[in-house]
Coordinates of C-alpha atoms in Angstrom, one line a residue:
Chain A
X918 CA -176.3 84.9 -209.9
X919 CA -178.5 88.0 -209.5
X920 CA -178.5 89.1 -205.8
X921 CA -179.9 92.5 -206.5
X922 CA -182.8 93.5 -208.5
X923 CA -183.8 97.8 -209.0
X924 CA -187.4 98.6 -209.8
X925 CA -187.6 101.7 -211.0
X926 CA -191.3 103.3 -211.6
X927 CA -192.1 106.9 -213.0
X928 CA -193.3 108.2 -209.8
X929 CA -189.7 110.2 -208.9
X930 CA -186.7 110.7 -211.2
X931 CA -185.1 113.3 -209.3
X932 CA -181.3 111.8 -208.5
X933 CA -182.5 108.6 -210.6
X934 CA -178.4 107.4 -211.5
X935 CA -177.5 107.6 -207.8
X936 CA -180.3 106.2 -206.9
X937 CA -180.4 102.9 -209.0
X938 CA -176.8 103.0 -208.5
X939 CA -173.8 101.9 -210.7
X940 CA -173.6 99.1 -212.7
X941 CA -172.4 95.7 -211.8
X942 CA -172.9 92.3 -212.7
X943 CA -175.5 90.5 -211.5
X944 CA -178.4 93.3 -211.1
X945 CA -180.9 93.4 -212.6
X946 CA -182.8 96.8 -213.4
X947 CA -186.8 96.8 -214.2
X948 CA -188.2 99.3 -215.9
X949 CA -191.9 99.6 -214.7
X950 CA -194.3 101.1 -217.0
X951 CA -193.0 105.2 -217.3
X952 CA -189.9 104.0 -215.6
X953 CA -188.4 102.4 -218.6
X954 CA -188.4 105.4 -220.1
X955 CA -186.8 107.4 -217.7
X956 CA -183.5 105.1 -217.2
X957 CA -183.5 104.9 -221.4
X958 CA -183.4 108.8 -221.0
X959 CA -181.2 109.1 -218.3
X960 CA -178.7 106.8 -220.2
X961 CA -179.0 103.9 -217.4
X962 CA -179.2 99.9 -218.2
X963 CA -183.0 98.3 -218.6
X964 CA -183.1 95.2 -218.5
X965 CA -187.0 94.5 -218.3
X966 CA -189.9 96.7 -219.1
X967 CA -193.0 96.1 -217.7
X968 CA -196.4 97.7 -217.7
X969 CA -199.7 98.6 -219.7
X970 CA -197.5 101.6 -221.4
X971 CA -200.8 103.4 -221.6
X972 CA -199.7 107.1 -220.4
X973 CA -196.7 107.1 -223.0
X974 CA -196.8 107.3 -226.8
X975 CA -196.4 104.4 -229.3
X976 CA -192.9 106.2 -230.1
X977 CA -192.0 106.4 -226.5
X978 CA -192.8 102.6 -226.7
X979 CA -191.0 101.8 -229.9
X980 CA -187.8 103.3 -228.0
X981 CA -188.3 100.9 -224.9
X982 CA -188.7 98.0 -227.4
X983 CA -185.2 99.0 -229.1
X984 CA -183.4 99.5 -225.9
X985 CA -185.2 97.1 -223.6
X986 CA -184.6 93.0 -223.9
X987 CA -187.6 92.0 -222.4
X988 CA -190.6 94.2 -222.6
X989 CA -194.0 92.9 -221.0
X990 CA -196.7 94.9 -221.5
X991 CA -199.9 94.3 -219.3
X992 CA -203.5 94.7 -220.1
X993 CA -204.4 98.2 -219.3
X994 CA -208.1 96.8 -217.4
X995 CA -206.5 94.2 -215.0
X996 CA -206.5 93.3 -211.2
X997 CA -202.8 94.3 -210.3
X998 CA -200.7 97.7 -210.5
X999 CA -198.0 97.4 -212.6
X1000 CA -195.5 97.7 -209.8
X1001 CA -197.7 94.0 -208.3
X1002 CA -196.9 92.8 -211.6
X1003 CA -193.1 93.6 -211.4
X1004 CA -193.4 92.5 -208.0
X1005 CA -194.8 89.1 -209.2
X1006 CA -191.8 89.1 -211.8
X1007 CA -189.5 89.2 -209.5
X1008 CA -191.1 86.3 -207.1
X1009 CA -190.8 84.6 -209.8
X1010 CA -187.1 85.0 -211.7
X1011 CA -185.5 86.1 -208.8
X1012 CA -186.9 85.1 -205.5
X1013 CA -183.8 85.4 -203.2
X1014 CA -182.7 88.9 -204.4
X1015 CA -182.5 92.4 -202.8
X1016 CA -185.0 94.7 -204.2
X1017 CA -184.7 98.3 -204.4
X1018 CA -188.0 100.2 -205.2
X1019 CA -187.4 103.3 -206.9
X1020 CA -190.0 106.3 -208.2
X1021 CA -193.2 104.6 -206.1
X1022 CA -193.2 108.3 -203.9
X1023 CA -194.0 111.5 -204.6
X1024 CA -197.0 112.4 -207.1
X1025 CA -200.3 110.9 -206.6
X1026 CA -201.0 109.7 -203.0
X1027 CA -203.2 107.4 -204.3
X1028 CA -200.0 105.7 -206.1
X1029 CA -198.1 106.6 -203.0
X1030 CA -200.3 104.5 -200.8
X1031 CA -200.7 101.2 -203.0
X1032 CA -197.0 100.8 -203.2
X1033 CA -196.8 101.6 -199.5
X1034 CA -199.5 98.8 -199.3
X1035 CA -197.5 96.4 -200.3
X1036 CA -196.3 95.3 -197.2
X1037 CA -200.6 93.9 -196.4
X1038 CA -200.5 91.7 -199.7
X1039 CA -200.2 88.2 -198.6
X1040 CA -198.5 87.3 -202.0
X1041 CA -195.4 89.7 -201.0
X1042 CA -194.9 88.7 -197.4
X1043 CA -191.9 86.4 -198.3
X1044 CA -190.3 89.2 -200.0
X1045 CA -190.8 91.7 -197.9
X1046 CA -187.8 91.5 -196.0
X1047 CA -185.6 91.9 -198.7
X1048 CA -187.3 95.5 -200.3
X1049 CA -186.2 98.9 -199.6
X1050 CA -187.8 101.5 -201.1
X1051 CA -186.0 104.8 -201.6
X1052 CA -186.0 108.3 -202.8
X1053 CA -184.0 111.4 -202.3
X1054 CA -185.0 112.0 -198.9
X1055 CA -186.0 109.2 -197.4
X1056 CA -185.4 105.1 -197.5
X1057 CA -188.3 102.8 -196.3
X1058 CA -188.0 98.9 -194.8
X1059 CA -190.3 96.8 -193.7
X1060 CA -189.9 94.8 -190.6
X1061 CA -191.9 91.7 -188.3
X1062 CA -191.2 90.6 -185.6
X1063 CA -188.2 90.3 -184.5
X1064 CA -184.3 91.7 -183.0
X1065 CA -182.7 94.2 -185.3
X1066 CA -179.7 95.9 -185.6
X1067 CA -179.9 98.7 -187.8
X1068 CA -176.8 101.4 -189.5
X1069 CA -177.2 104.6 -189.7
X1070 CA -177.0 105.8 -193.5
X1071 CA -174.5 108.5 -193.7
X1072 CA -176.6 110.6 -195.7
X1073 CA -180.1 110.7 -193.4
X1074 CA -180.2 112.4 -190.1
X1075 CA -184.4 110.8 -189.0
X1076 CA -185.1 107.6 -187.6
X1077 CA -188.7 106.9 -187.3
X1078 CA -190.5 103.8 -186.9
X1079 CA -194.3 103.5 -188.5
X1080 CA -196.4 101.0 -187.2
X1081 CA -198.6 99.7 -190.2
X1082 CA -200.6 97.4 -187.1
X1083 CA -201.0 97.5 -184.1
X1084 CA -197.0 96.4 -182.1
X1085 CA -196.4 95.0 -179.1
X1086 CA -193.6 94.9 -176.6
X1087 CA -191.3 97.5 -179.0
X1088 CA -187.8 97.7 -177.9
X1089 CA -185.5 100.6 -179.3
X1090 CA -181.6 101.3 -178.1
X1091 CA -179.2 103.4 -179.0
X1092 CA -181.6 106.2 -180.3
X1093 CA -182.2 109.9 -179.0
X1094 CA -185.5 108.4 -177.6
X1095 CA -185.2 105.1 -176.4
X1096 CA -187.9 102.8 -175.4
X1097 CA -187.9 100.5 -173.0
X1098 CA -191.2 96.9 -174.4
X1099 CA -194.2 99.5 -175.0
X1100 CA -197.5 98.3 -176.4
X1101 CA -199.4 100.7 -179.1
X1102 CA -203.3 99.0 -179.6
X1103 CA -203.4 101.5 -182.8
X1104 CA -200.7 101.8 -185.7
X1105 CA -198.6 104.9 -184.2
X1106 CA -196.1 106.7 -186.2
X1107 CA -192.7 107.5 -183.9
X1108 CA -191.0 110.1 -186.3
X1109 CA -188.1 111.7 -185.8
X1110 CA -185.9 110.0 -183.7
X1111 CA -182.4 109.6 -184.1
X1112 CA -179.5 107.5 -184.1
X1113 CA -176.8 108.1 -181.5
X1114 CA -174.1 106.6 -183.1
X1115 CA -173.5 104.6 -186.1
X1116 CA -176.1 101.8 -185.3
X1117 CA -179.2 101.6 -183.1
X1118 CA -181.5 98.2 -182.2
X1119 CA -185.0 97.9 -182.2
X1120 CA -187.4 95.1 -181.4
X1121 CA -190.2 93.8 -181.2
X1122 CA -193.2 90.6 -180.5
X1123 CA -196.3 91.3 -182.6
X1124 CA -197.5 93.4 -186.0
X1125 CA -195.7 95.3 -188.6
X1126 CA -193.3 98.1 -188.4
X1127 CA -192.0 100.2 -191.4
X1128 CA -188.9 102.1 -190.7
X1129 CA -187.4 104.8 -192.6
X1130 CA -184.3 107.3 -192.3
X1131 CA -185.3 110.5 -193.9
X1132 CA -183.6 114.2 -194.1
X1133 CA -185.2 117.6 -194.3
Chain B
X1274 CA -220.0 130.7 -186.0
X1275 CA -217.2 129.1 -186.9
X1276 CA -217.5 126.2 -189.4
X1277 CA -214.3 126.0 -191.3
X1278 CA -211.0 125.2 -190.2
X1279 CA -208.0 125.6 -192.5
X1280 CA -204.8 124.1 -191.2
X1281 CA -201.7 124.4 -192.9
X1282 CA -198.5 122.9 -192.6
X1283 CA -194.9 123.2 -194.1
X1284 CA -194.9 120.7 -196.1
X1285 CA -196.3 121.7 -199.4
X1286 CA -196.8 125.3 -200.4
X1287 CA -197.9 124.9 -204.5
X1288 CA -201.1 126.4 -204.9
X1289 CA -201.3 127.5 -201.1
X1290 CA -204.0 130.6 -202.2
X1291 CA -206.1 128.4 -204.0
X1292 CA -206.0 125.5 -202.0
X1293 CA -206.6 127.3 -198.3
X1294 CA -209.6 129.5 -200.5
X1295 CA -210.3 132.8 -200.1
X1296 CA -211.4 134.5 -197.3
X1297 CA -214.6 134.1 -195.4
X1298 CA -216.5 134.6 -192.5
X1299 CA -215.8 132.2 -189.5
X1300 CA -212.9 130.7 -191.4
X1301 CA -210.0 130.1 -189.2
X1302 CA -206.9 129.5 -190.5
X1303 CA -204.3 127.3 -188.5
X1304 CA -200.0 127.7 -189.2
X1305 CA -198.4 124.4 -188.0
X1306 CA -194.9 126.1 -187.5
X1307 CA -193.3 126.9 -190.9
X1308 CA -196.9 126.7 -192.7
X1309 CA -197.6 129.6 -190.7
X1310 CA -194.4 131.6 -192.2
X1311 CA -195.9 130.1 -195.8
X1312 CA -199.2 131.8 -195.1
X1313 CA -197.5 135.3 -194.1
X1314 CA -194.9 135.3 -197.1
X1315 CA -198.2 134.6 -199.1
X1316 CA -200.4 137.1 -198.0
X1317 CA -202.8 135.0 -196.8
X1318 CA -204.5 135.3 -193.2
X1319 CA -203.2 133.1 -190.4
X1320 CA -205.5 133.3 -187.0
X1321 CA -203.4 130.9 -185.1
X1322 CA -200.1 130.0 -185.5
X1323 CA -198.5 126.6 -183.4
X1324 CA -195.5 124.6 -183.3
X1325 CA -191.7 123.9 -181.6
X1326 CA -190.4 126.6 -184.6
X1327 CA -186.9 124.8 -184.2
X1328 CA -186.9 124.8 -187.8
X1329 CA -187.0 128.2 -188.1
X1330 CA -184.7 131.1 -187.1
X1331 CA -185.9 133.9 -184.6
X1332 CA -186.5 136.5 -187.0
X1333 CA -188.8 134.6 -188.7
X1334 CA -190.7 133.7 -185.0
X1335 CA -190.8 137.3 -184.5
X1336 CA -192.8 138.0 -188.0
X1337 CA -194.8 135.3 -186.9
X1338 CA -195.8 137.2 -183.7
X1339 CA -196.0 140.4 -185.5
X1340 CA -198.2 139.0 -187.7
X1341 CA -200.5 136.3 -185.9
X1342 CA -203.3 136.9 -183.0
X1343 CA -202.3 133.4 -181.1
X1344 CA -199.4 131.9 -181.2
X1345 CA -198.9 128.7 -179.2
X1346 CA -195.1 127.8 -179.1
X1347 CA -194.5 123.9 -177.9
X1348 CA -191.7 122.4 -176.6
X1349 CA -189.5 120.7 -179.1
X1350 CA -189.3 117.4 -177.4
X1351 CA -192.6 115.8 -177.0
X1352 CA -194.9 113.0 -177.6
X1353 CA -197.0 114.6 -180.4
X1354 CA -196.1 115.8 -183.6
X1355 CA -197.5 119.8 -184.6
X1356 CA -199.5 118.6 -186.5
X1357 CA -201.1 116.7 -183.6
X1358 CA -201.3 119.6 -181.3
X1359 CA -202.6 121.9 -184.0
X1360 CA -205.9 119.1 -184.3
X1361 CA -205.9 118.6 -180.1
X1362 CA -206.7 122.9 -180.4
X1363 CA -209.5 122.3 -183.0
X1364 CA -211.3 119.4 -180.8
X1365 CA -211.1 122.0 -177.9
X1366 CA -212.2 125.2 -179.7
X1367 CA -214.2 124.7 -183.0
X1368 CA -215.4 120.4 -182.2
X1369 CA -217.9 120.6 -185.2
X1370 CA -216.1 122.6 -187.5
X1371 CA -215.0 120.7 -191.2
X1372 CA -211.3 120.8 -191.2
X1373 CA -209.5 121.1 -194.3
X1374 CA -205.4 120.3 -193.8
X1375 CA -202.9 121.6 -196.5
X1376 CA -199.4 120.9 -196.3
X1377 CA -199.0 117.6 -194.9
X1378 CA -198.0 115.8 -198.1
X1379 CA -194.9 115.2 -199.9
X1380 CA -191.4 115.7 -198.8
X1381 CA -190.5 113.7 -195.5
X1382 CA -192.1 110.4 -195.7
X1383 CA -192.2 109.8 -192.4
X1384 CA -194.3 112.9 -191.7
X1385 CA -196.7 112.4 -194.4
X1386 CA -197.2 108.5 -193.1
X1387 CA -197.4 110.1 -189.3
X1388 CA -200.2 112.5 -190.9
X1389 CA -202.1 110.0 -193.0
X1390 CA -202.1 107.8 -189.5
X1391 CA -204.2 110.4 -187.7
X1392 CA -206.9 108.3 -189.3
X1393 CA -205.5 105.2 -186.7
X1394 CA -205.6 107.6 -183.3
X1395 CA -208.2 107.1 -180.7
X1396 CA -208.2 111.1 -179.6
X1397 CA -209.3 111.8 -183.3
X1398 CA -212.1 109.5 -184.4
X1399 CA -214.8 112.0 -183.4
X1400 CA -213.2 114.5 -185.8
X1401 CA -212.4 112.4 -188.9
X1402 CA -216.0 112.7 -190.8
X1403 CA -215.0 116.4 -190.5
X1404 CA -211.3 116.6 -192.0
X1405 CA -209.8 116.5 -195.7
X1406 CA -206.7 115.8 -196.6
X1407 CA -205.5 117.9 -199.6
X1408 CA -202.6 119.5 -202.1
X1409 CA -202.7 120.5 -205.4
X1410 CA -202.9 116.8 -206.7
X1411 CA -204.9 114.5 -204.3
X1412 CA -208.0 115.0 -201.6
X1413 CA -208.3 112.6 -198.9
X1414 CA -211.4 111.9 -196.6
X1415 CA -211.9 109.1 -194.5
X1416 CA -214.8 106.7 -193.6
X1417 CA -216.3 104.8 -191.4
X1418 CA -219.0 102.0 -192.0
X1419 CA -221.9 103.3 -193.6
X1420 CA -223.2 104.4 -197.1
X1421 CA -221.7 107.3 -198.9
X1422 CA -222.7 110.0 -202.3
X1423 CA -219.5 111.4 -202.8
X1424 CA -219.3 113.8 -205.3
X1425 CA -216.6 114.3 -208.1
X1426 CA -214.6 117.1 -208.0
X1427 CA -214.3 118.8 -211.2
X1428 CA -210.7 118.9 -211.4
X1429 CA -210.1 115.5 -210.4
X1430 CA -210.3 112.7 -212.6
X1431 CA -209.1 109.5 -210.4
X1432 CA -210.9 107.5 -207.7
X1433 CA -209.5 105.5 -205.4
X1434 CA -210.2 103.4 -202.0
X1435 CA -207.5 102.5 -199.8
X1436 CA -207.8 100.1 -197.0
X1437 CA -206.4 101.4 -193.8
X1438 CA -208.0 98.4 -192.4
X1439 CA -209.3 94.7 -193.6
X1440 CA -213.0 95.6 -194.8
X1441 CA -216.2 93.9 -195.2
X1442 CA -218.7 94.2 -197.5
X1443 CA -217.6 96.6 -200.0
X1444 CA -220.1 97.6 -202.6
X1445 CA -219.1 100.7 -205.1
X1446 CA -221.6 101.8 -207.5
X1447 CA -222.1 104.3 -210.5
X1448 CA -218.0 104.2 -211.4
X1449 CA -215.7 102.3 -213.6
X1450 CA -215.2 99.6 -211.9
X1451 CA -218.2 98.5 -208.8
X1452 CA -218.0 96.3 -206.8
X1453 CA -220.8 94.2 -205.1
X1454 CA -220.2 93.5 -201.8
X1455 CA -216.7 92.1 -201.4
X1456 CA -214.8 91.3 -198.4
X1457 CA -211.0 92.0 -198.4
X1458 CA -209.1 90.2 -195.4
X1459 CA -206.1 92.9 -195.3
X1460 CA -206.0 96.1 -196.4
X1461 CA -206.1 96.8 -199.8
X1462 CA -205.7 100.2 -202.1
X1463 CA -208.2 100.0 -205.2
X1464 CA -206.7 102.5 -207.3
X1465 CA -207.5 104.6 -210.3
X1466 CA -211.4 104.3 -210.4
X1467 CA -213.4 106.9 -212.1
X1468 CA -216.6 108.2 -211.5
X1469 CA -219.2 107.4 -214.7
X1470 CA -221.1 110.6 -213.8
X1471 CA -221.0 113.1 -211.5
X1472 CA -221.7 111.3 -208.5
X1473 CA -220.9 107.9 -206.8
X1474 CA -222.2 105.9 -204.4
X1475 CA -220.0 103.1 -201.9
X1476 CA -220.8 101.4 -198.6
X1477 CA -219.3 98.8 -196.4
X1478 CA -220.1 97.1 -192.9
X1479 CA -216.5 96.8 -190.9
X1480 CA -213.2 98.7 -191.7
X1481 CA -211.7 102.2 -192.1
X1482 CA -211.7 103.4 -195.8
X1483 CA -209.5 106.5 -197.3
X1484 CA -211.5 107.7 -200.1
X1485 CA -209.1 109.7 -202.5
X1486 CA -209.9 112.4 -205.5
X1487 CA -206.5 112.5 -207.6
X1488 CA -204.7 114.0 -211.1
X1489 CA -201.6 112.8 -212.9

């Protein structure tokens, strides 16, 4: 059974093997679009390539089609971003798995903010729990409403807690600044907090909150 | 008179000459904490420097003083971020001035979300006509309901709208891909338009939009 899926776009390669992790059975690595090419070069498994391969050469191509078992390649004029359609790919082969989101950051903000935007699209709501998105410096879930408790990754030292909506009655223990059911009518972004040991809690009644854990 | 306001923070320094511009008349030029060390070790004029400065050592506070007519030093804990304060100084001494802010993208994602959100703060509405977001990839403005020429920036060849809210009525006109008066229900990031000339024209009736120039 495959109970974790990696998407890996071309947005960030910088730590890519760490980042996508080591193989084991059962995971299942997606190349989107640029990304297939970058775990082909850095010697890492891809599994699926997906995308409208239009920024890479028809060599660059020929390689992922050689290495790759399934390669879907996307009108380059369409509705979606490639990453929606890996997205969609997912929903639909692996509904129930954990998704790590590699290479959305860094680059163009444009890019940046579209995969970031995820979390708004109605057709990824059911998913939404179960994506991380990660680089380097920083790892990103999404959260609604709800009690959470929440470990400290060894290698991050920032807690912060985005609201993407407007939250009410947010809870948060066990952090350097603790709050005690606070209301915020706007989407506020509480960065740099931190943990105080090796797990903190947060809650919360009503709206969207992304939280990352981040280093300098 | 003073019509321009530069500020620059830490978090980007590629292209910092180019992207602050040279020097003019009535140009002030804000250092949110380490931005204002990346201004001095580039040669480049810094009016007003402001920030906690935990992040840097005392040495480089004192060049910072040496160097830098007004320097505001905050407390590190607090409910703002710098980059908060550094605006709060601009709506009390230069209200109508265009703001241009450099350095607030890329590395900590949490920062760059917490600065993209100024867009969602009640103290800052009045100024956000006035401010662009920039680095040496992307510009950022935002918008409220109206109708809009924006003008393409030569070295820019992307154009996208990202929903920061649901918005109504969205027409875009003279690029790739227009749009006639469409409602989106959540927000939504319509990426990777281009203009067809020199100049495009959008409009909408409820929302927030971030209008962004960008490169590969």
């Amino acid at each position: 059974m495959t109970s974790n899926v990696v998407i890996v776009s071309g947005g960030q390669v910088e730590g890519l093997a760490e980042l996508v992790g080591q193989s084991q059975q059962g995971k299942k690595v997606i190349g989107v679009d640029r990304g297939a090419l970058c775990l082909i070069d850095a010697g890492l498994d891809c599994h699926v390539a997906i995308g409208d391969f239009d920024s890479i050469s028809s060599k660059e191509l020929e390689k992922i089609n050689d290495c790759v078992e399934t390669v879907i390649i996307l009108p380059a004029e369409k509705d979606m971003t490639d990453t929606e359609a890996a997205l969609d790919y997912v929903v639909k082969y692996y509904p129930d798995a954990q998704i790590k989101m590699v290479g959305l950051l860094g680059g163009r903000l444009d890019h940046l903010m579209s995969n970031l935007w995820i979390a708004y699209h109605p057709s990824y709501q059911q998913l939404l729990a179960q994506i991380t998105i990660v680089d380097s410096r920083n790892s990103l879930s999404y959260y609604r409403p709800g009690r959470y408790h929440i470990l400290k990754e060894k290698d991050k030292k920032y807690l912060s807690l985005v609201g993407m909506t407007a939250v009410k009655q947010l809870v948060i223990k066990d952090a350097k600044y603790p709050l005690t059911g606070h209301d915020f009518s706007f989407p506020i972004a509480l960065v740099s907090n931190e943990f105080l040991g090796e797990q903190m809690t947060f809650s919360f009644e009503e709206g969207l909150i992304a939280l990352i854990q981040s280093n300098d």
